[in-house]
Amino acid sequence: MRTRFTDAFGVQYPVVLPGMSMVSIPQLVAAVSNAGGLGILATGPLSAEETLQAIKKIRALTDKPFGIGVTLMMPGAKENAEIGLNEQVPVINFSLGKGDWIVERAHAYGGKVIATVVNERHALAAERYGVDAILATGHEAAAHGGPVTSLVLVPALADAVNIPVIGTGGFADGRGLVAALALGAEGIAMGSRFSISQESPIHENTKRTVLSKGIEDTLYTAKFDGMDCRVMKTPRAEQISTSPINPVRAFKNSFGLAKQMRLNWFKLFFGAMIMGPKTFIQLARAANATEALELAINNGDCENGVHLIGQVQGRIMDIPSVAEIMDRVMQEAKDVQKELQH
Ligand SMILES: Cc1cc2nc3c(=O)[nH]c(=O)nc-3n(C[C@H](O)[C@H](O)[C@H](O)COP(=O)(O)O)c2cc1C
């Protein structure tokens, strides 16, 4: 299947693995790229050295195009982007920040750039910077989807910009791919679907818990990590979304957060205090979120942990390999396109 996205990015299928912290690791990235899609490494939790090693690992596992994702407002993200640019990674995907300098440097070596956005204003700004595609994240998505659903956001952005739009949020099968194309997208990114695959590092117990959940079993709350975020509906997630923050837990977890952000703890703690109660509470929530995410992803503990997942979890029924998922999506898309022609 060819679109402007597949042609420009040199991939066989218009299907992307988005950057998911602790999940989009080299093995999963390479599996998606080897299956004909575009795998994107999540660099959020990685230091510059770890990003470099991860890029080398991906290159050892695939000779196909791949990307790295950088959330520009997070500490360490610019350093990770620098590593990607120095390594001439084929695709850089940035979010939450001004990535004009990334576009300039990536284009100089023939690299491509994708901007992740949730509204028209940011899509137009990214187009002005010269990005090669927009990743539009709808409300259905796991984690930080915006307020507008994919059904409305994708056509709105496809009309607003002249570059390819990749829809994400709620896409997990061939019907979703054809629907996205009908809405004006030129590709889809599947987070929840690829996260429940054999190559995904998520604990088996958490993968099985996803299979047992329905389309209504998610929560969208700013009380988890300080930004509107979609998570699996579990007793712990419900408790977080309805209770005031636990200060003792936040204090304990702030040391882990400082380490993850590669910041001196005193600097983080007093810096957040000086910036006012809102920033302080946001950082306290982020500190607790990291611990909860690790419990679900690494330990399979969905009782005390919290798991990021989209509404489409209710449509995920099994744990196939990435290659099987890709074959299924492309075959179903072909069948649906044929049926629609009748
Ligand atoms: C397990 C998991 C972890 C994720 N981690 C992140 C993350 O660290 N940062 C981020 O911006 N998005 C994260 N996402 C969201 C994806 O990048 C993507 O926007 C989303 O999965 C798309 O919606 P879908 O799940 O309906 O396909 C995560 C998604 C999942 C399922």
Short mmCIF file of C-alpha atoms and ligand atoms in Angstrom, two decimals:
data_model
loop_
_atom_site.label_atom_id
_atom_site.label_comp_id
_atom_site.label_asym_id
_atom_site.label_seq_id
_atom_site.Cartn_x
_atom_site.Cartn_y
_atom_site.Cartn_z
CA MET A 1 0.00 0.00 0.00
CA ARG A 2 1.48 3.34 -1.08
CA THR A 3 0.78 6.82 0.27
CA ARG A 4 2.79 10.03 0.28
CA PHE A 5 3.99 8.92 3.74
CA THR A 6 5.34 5.53 2.58
CA ASP A 7 7.00 7.13 -0.45
CA ALA A 8 8.68 9.92 1.52
CA PHE A 9 9.79 7.72 4.44
CA GLY A 10 10.82 4.68 2.37
CA VAL A 11 8.59 2.17 4.19
CA GLN A 12 6.43 -0.60 2.73
CA TYR A 13 3.30 0.00 4.82
CA PRO A 14 1.74 3.19 6.26
CA VAL A 15 1.93 1.83 9.81
CA VAL A 16 4.01 3.32 12.63
CA LEU A 17 5.06 2.16 16.11
CA PRO A 18 4.94 5.35 18.22
CA GLY A 19 7.49 6.08 20.96
CA MET A 20 6.27 4.52 24.22
CA SER A 21 8.55 4.85 27.27
CA MET A 22 9.94 1.47 28.41
CA VAL A 23 7.94 -0.26 25.63
CA SER A 24 9.28 1.01 22.28
CA ILE A 25 12.69 -0.56 22.92
CA PRO A 26 15.12 -1.67 20.16
CA GLN A 27 13.64 -5.19 19.75
CA LEU A 28 10.10 -3.88 19.22
CA VAL A 29 11.26 -0.97 17.03
CA ALA A 30 13.25 -3.32 14.79
CA ALA A 31 10.40 -5.85 14.64
CA VAL A 32 8.00 -3.17 13.32
CA SER A 33 10.54 -1.83 10.82
CA ASN A 34 11.39 -5.36 9.65
CA ALA A 35 7.67 -6.03 9.17
CA GLY A 36 7.45 -3.10 6.75
CA GLY A 37 6.32 -0.32 9.11
CA LEU A 38 8.22 2.47 10.84
CA GLY A 39 9.43 1.69 14.38
CA ILE A 40 10.15 4.66 16.64
CA LEU A 41 12.37 4.30 19.72
CA ALA A 42 11.18 6.01 22.93
CA THR A 43 14.14 7.94 24.37
CA GLY A 44 12.28 9.52 27.34
CA PRO A 45 13.79 7.33 30.04
CA LEU A 46 17.20 7.02 28.30
CA SER A 47 20.42 8.98 28.89
CA ALA A 48 22.39 10.19 25.86
CA GLU A 49 24.72 7.19 26.14
CA GLU A 50 21.78 4.78 26.44
CA THR A 51 20.16 6.39 23.38
CA LEU A 52 23.36 5.87 21.41
CA GLN A 53 23.54 2.20 22.45
CA ALA A 54 19.84 1.70 21.61
CA ILE A 55 20.36 3.17 18.11
CA LYS A 56 23.31 0.82 17.57
CA LYS A 57 21.17 -2.12 18.72
CA ILE A 58 18.36 -1.21 16.31
CA ARG A 59 20.89 -0.97 13.48
CA ALA A 60 22.18 -4.43 14.37
CA LEU A 61 18.61 -5.80 14.18
CA THR A 62 17.34 -4.08 11.01
CA ASP A 63 18.55 -2.30 7.91
CA LYS A 64 15.11 -0.72 7.40
CA PRO A 65 14.17 2.90 8.22
CA PHE A 66 13.45 3.62 11.91
CA GLY A 67 13.08 6.67 14.10
CA ILE A 68 13.66 8.05 17.58
CA GLY A 69 11.10 10.00 19.59
CA VAL A 70 11.97 13.04 21.75
CA THR A 71 9.58 14.92 24.04
CA LEU A 72 11.33 18.28 23.88
CA MET A 73 10.02 19.72 27.16
CA MET A 74 11.55 16.85 29.15
CA PRO A 75 15.07 17.18 30.59
CA GLY A 76 17.62 15.27 28.50
CA ALA A 77 15.44 15.27 25.35
CA LYS A 78 17.59 17.79 23.45
CA GLU A 79 20.72 15.75 24.23
CA ASN A 80 18.97 12.62 22.93
CA ALA A 81 17.89 14.47 19.77
CA GLU A 82 21.52 15.54 19.30
CA ILE A 83 22.61 11.89 19.46
CA GLY A 84 19.98 10.97 16.86
CA LEU A 85 21.09 13.78 14.57
CA ASN A 86 24.79 12.95 14.95
CA GLU A 87 24.00 9.31 14.21
CA GLN A 88 21.96 10.39 11.18
CA VAL A 89 18.94 8.42 12.32
CA PRO A 90 16.48 8.21 9.37
CA VAL A 91 13.52 9.73 11.27
CA ILE A 92 13.25 12.06 14.28
CA ASN A 93 9.81 12.41 15.89
CA PHE A 94 9.49 15.38 18.26
CA SER A 95 6.64 16.53 20.50
CA LEU A 96 5.89 19.28 23.02
CA GLY A 97 8.39 21.87 21.80
CA LYS A 98 9.80 23.85 18.91
CA GLY A 99 11.67 21.44 16.66
CA ASP A 100 12.77 23.78 13.87
CA TRP A 101 16.46 23.14 14.62
CA ILE A 102 15.85 19.38 14.36
CA VAL A 103 14.24 19.80 10.92
CA GLU A 104 17.19 21.84 9.64
CA ARG A 105 19.80 19.38 10.88
CA ALA A 106 17.90 16.22 9.84
CA HIS A 107 17.20 17.54 6.35
CA ALA A 108 20.90 18.34 5.92
CA TYR A 109 21.69 14.58 5.92
CA GLY A 110 18.48 13.48 4.20
CA GLY A 111 16.63 12.56 7.41
CA LYS A 112 12.88 13.02 7.90
CA VAL A 113 11.03 14.67 10.77
CA ILE A 114 7.59 13.98 12.25
CA ALA A 115 5.88 16.35 14.71
CA THR A 116 3.35 14.93 17.17
CA VAL A 117 0.45 17.35 17.75
CA VAL A 118 -3.08 17.38 19.16
CA ASN A 119 -4.46 20.52 17.49
CA GLU A 120 -4.46 22.59 14.29
CA ARG A 121 -2.37 25.45 15.69
CA HIS A 122 0.58 23.18 16.47
CA ALA A 123 0.15 21.28 13.17
CA LEU A 124 0.41 24.52 11.20
CA ALA A 125 3.43 25.67 13.23
CA ALA A 126 5.17 22.34 12.60
CA GLU A 127 4.43 22.59 8.88
CA ARG A 128 6.00 26.06 8.88
CA TYR A 129 9.16 24.61 10.51
CA GLY A 130 9.33 22.24 7.52
CA VAL A 131 8.46 18.88 9.11
CA ASP A 132 7.74 16.02 6.71
CA ALA A 133 4.65 14.62 8.43
CA ILE A 134 2.28 15.26 11.32
CA LEU A 135 1.34 12.63 13.90
CA ALA A 136 -2.16 13.59 15.06
CA THR A 137 -3.04 12.13 18.45
CA GLY A 138 -6.77 11.75 19.13
CA HIS A 139 -8.62 11.57 22.45
CA GLU A 140 -8.94 7.76 22.29
CA ALA A 141 -5.19 7.31 22.55
CA ALA A 142 -3.23 5.77 25.40
CA ALA A 143 -1.41 8.41 27.48
CA HIS A 144 -1.52 12.03 26.27
CA GLY A 145 -4.16 12.22 23.55
CA GLY A 146 -5.76 15.64 23.17
CA PRO A 147 -9.36 16.67 23.78
CA VAL A 148 -10.53 15.95 20.19
CA THR A 149 -11.29 12.42 18.91
CA SER A 150 -9.42 10.96 15.92
CA LEU A 151 -12.65 10.98 13.89
CA VAL A 152 -12.68 14.78 14.02
CA LEU A 153 -8.99 15.62 14.48
CA VAL A 154 -7.61 13.62 11.53
CA PRO A 155 -9.76 15.23 8.79
CA ALA A 156 -9.33 18.67 10.40
CA LEU A 157 -5.53 18.40 10.28
CA ALA A 158 -5.52 16.72 6.86
CA ASP A 159 -7.40 19.77 5.55
CA ALA A 160 -5.23 22.25 7.45
CA VAL A 161 -1.79 21.11 6.26
CA ASN A 162 -0.30 20.03 2.93
CA ILE A 163 2.02 17.37 4.34
CA PRO A 164 1.03 13.76 5.20
CA VAL A 165 -0.94 13.24 8.40
CA ILE A 166 -0.53 10.03 10.41
CA GLY A 167 -3.52 9.33 12.64
CA THR A 168 -3.07 7.80 16.07
CA GLY A 169 -5.47 7.01 18.86
CA GLY A 170 -7.95 4.17 18.42
CA PHE A 171 -6.33 2.41 15.43
CA ALA A 172 -5.60 -1.29 15.84
CA ASP A 173 -6.73 -3.12 12.69
CA GLY A 174 -7.25 -2.96 8.93
CA ARG A 175 -10.65 -1.33 9.25
CA GLY A 176 -9.05 1.44 11.27
CA LEU A 177 -6.36 1.90 8.61
CA VAL A 178 -8.93 2.21 5.80
CA ALA A 179 -11.04 4.57 7.96
CA ALA A 180 -7.98 6.75 8.62
CA LEU A 181 -7.21 6.88 4.88
CA ALA A 182 -10.84 7.84 4.21
CA LEU A 183 -10.49 10.66 6.75
CA GLY A 184 -7.51 12.04 4.86
CA ALA A 185 -4.65 10.44 6.80
CA GLU A 186 -1.77 8.77 4.94
CA GLY A 187 -0.85 6.38 7.71
CA ILE A 188 -1.66 5.24 11.24
CA ALA A 189 0.38 4.75 14.41
CA MET A 190 -0.69 1.93 16.73
CA GLY A 191 0.50 2.17 20.32
CA SER A 192 -1.86 -0.06 22.28
CA ARG A 193 -1.92 -2.75 19.53
CA PHE A 194 1.87 -3.12 19.18
CA SER A 195 2.30 -2.90 22.97
CA ILE A 196 0.35 -6.18 23.20
CA SER A 197 2.59 -8.22 20.91
CA GLN A 198 5.11 -10.99 21.52
CA GLU A 199 8.05 -8.64 21.02
CA SER A 200 6.74 -6.05 23.50
CA PRO A 201 8.63 -6.02 26.83
CA ILE A 202 5.43 -5.48 28.87
CA HIS A 203 4.98 -8.11 31.60
CA GLU A 204 2.82 -11.06 30.49
CA ASN A 205 0.36 -10.49 33.34
CA THR A 206 -0.29 -6.90 32.24
CA LYS A 207 -0.70 -8.00 28.61
CA ARG A 208 -3.32 -10.56 29.75
CA THR A 209 -5.06 -7.93 31.89
CA VAL A 210 -5.40 -5.74 28.76
CA LEU A 211 -7.07 -8.68 26.95
CA SER A 212 -9.65 -8.92 29.75
CA LYS A 213 -10.65 -5.23 29.56
CA GLY A 214 -13.33 -3.56 27.45
CA ILE A 215 -13.50 -0.34 25.46
CA GLU A 216 -14.95 1.55 28.44
CA ASP A 217 -12.28 0.41 30.89
CA THR A 218 -9.99 3.43 30.67
CA LEU A 219 -9.75 6.70 32.62
CA TYR A 220 -8.68 10.10 31.27
CA THR A 221 -7.28 12.19 34.09
CA ALA A 222 -4.69 14.89 34.79
CA LYS A 223 -4.23 13.53 38.30
CA PHE A 224 -1.97 10.68 37.22
CA ASP A 225 1.14 12.41 35.84
CA GLY A 226 0.04 16.05 35.85
CA MET A 227 -1.18 16.12 32.20
CA ASP A 228 -4.42 14.75 30.74
CA CYS A 229 -3.58 11.08 30.37
CA ARG A 230 -5.47 7.90 29.46
CA VAL A 231 -4.78 4.85 31.64
CA MET A 232 -6.37 1.48 32.27
CA LYS A 233 -9.30 1.70 34.69
CA THR A 234 -8.16 -0.18 37.78
CA PRO A 235 -8.87 0.40 41.50
CA ARG A 236 -5.48 2.16 41.86
CA ALA A 237 -6.10 4.41 38.85
CA GLU A 238 -9.58 5.28 40.15
CA GLN A 239 -8.15 6.07 43.57
CA ILE A 240 -5.49 8.36 42.01
CA SER A 241 -8.08 10.13 39.87
CA THR A 242 -10.34 10.91 42.82
CA SER A 243 -7.96 11.47 45.75
CA PRO A 244 -5.59 14.29 46.67
CA ILE A 245 -1.94 13.53 46.06
CA ASN A 246 -0.11 11.40 48.64
CA PRO A 247 2.72 13.72 49.82
CA VAL A 248 4.75 11.03 51.60
CA ARG A 249 4.78 8.80 48.53
CA ALA A 250 5.60 11.81 46.30
CA PHE A 251 8.54 12.78 48.56
CA LYS A 252 9.87 9.22 48.47
CA ASN A 253 9.45 8.98 44.69
CA SER A 254 10.99 12.41 44.02
CA PHE A 255 14.47 10.85 44.38
CA GLY A 256 13.68 8.39 41.57
CA LEU A 257 12.23 11.17 39.43
CA ALA A 258 15.35 13.33 39.94
CA LYS A 259 17.49 10.37 38.86
CA GLN A 260 15.31 9.75 35.82
CA MET A 261 15.42 13.45 34.89
CA ARG A 262 19.17 13.44 35.50
CA LEU A 263 18.78 16.40 37.89
CA ASN A 264 20.25 17.05 41.30
CA TRP A 265 17.46 16.25 43.83
CA PHE A 266 17.84 19.61 45.69
CA LYS A 267 17.64 21.47 42.40
CA LEU A 268 14.46 19.60 41.42
CA PHE A 269 12.79 19.94 44.84
CA PHE A 270 13.57 23.61 45.54
CA GLY A 271 13.22 24.58 41.86
CA ALA A 272 9.69 23.14 41.85
CA MET A 273 8.89 24.92 45.14
CA ILE A 274 10.06 28.27 43.77
CA MET A 275 7.97 27.79 40.60
CA GLY A 276 4.83 27.63 42.70
CA PRO A 277 2.32 25.10 43.99
CA LYS A 278 1.02 24.11 40.53
CA THR A 279 4.46 23.02 39.25
CA PHE A 280 5.21 21.42 42.60
CA ILE A 281 2.05 19.30 42.49
CA GLN A 282 2.66 18.42 38.81
CA LEU A 283 6.16 17.18 39.63
CA ALA A 284 4.86 15.28 42.66
CA ARG A 285 2.31 13.54 40.41
CA ALA A 286 5.02 12.75 37.84
CA ALA A 287 7.18 11.27 40.62
CA ASN A 288 4.39 8.89 41.67
CA ALA A 289 3.48 8.09 38.05
CA THR A 290 6.93 6.72 37.20
CA GLU A 291 6.79 4.23 40.08
CA ALA A 292 3.25 3.14 39.13
CA LEU A 293 4.13 2.70 35.43
CA GLU A 294 7.16 0.57 36.23
CA LEU A 295 5.07 -1.70 38.49
CA ALA A 296 2.64 -2.43 35.63
CA ILE A 297 5.17 -2.72 32.79
CA ASN A 298 8.01 -4.53 34.58
CA ASN A 299 6.28 -6.41 37.43
CA GLY A 300 2.88 -7.11 35.86
CA ASP A 301 1.27 -5.51 38.90
CA CYS A 302 -1.97 -3.85 37.77
CA GLU A 303 -3.23 -3.67 41.38
CA ASN A 304 -0.62 -1.22 42.66
CA GLY A 305 0.67 -0.13 39.27
CA VAL A 306 -0.99 1.97 36.59
CA HIS A 307 -0.93 1.01 32.91
CA LEU A 308 -1.12 3.37 29.92
CA ILE A 309 -3.60 2.03 27.38
CA GLY A 310 -6.05 3.41 24.81
CA GLN A 311 -9.78 2.79 24.45
CA VAL A 312 -8.95 0.32 21.70
CA GLN A 313 -7.78 -2.16 24.38
CA GLY A 314 -11.33 -3.52 24.19
CA ARG A 315 -10.63 -4.55 20.57
CA ILE A 316 -7.38 -6.37 21.39
CA MET A 317 -8.05 -10.08 21.84
CA ASP A 318 -4.66 -11.81 21.53
CA ILE A 319 -0.88 -11.48 21.75
CA PRO A 320 0.50 -12.16 18.24
CA SER A 321 3.94 -11.38 16.86
CA VAL A 322 4.49 -7.97 15.24
CA ALA A 323 4.73 -9.64 11.81
CA GLU A 324 1.34 -11.32 12.36
CA ILE A 325 -0.24 -8.02 13.41
CA MET A 326 1.13 -6.31 10.32
CA ASP A 327 -0.02 -9.11 7.96
CA ARG A 328 -3.48 -9.05 9.51
CA VAL A 329 -3.84 -5.27 9.33
CA MET A 330 -2.75 -5.13 5.70
CA GLN A 331 -4.89 -8.12 4.62
CA GLU A 332 -7.96 -6.75 6.39
CA ALA A 333 -7.39 -3.30 4.89
CA LYS A 334 -7.25 -4.87 1.40
CA ASP A 335 -10.45 -6.91 2.03
CA VAL A 336 -12.31 -3.88 3.39
CA GLN A 337 -11.25 -1.71 0.45
CA LYS A 338 -12.50 -4.39 -1.94
CA GLU A 339 -15.84 -4.73 -0.10
CA LEU A 340 -16.35 -0.98 -0.14
CA GLN A 341 -16.01 -0.94 -3.93
CA HIS A 342 -19.20 -3.04 -4.31
C1 LIG B 1 2.06 1.16 27.07
C2 LIG B 1 2.08 2.53 26.44
C3 LIG B 1 3.07 3.45 26.80
C4 LIG B 1 3.10 4.72 26.25
N1 LIG B 1 4.08 5.61 26.62
C5 LIG B 1 4.08 6.84 26.09
C6 LIG B 1 5.08 7.79 26.47
O1 LIG B 1 5.96 7.48 27.26
N2 LIG B 1 5.05 9.03 25.93
C7 LIG B 1 4.06 9.40 25.04
O2 LIG B 1 4.05 10.54 24.60
N3 LIG B 1 3.12 8.51 24.64
C8 LIG B 1 3.11 7.27 25.15
N4 LIG B 1 2.16 6.39 24.74
C9 LIG B 1 1.15 6.81 23.73
C10 LIG B 1 1.56 6.46 22.30
O3 LIG B 1 2.72 7.15 21.93
C11 LIG B 1 0.43 6.80 21.30
O4 LIG B 1 0.18 8.19 21.30
C12 LIG B 1 -0.86 6.06 21.62
O5 LIG B 1 -0.59 4.74 22.02
C13 LIG B 1 -1.77 6.06 20.39
O6 LIG B 1 -3.04 5.57 20.70
P1 LIG B 1 -3.45 4.00 20.67
O7 LIG B 1 -2.90 3.43 21.93
O8 LIG B 1 -4.93 4.04 20.62
O9 LIG B 1 -2.82 3.39 19.45
C14 LIG B 1 2.12 5.10 25.27
C15 LIG B 1 1.18 4.15 24.88
C16 LIG B 1 1.14 2.89 25.44
C17 LIG B 1 0.09 1.89 24.99
#
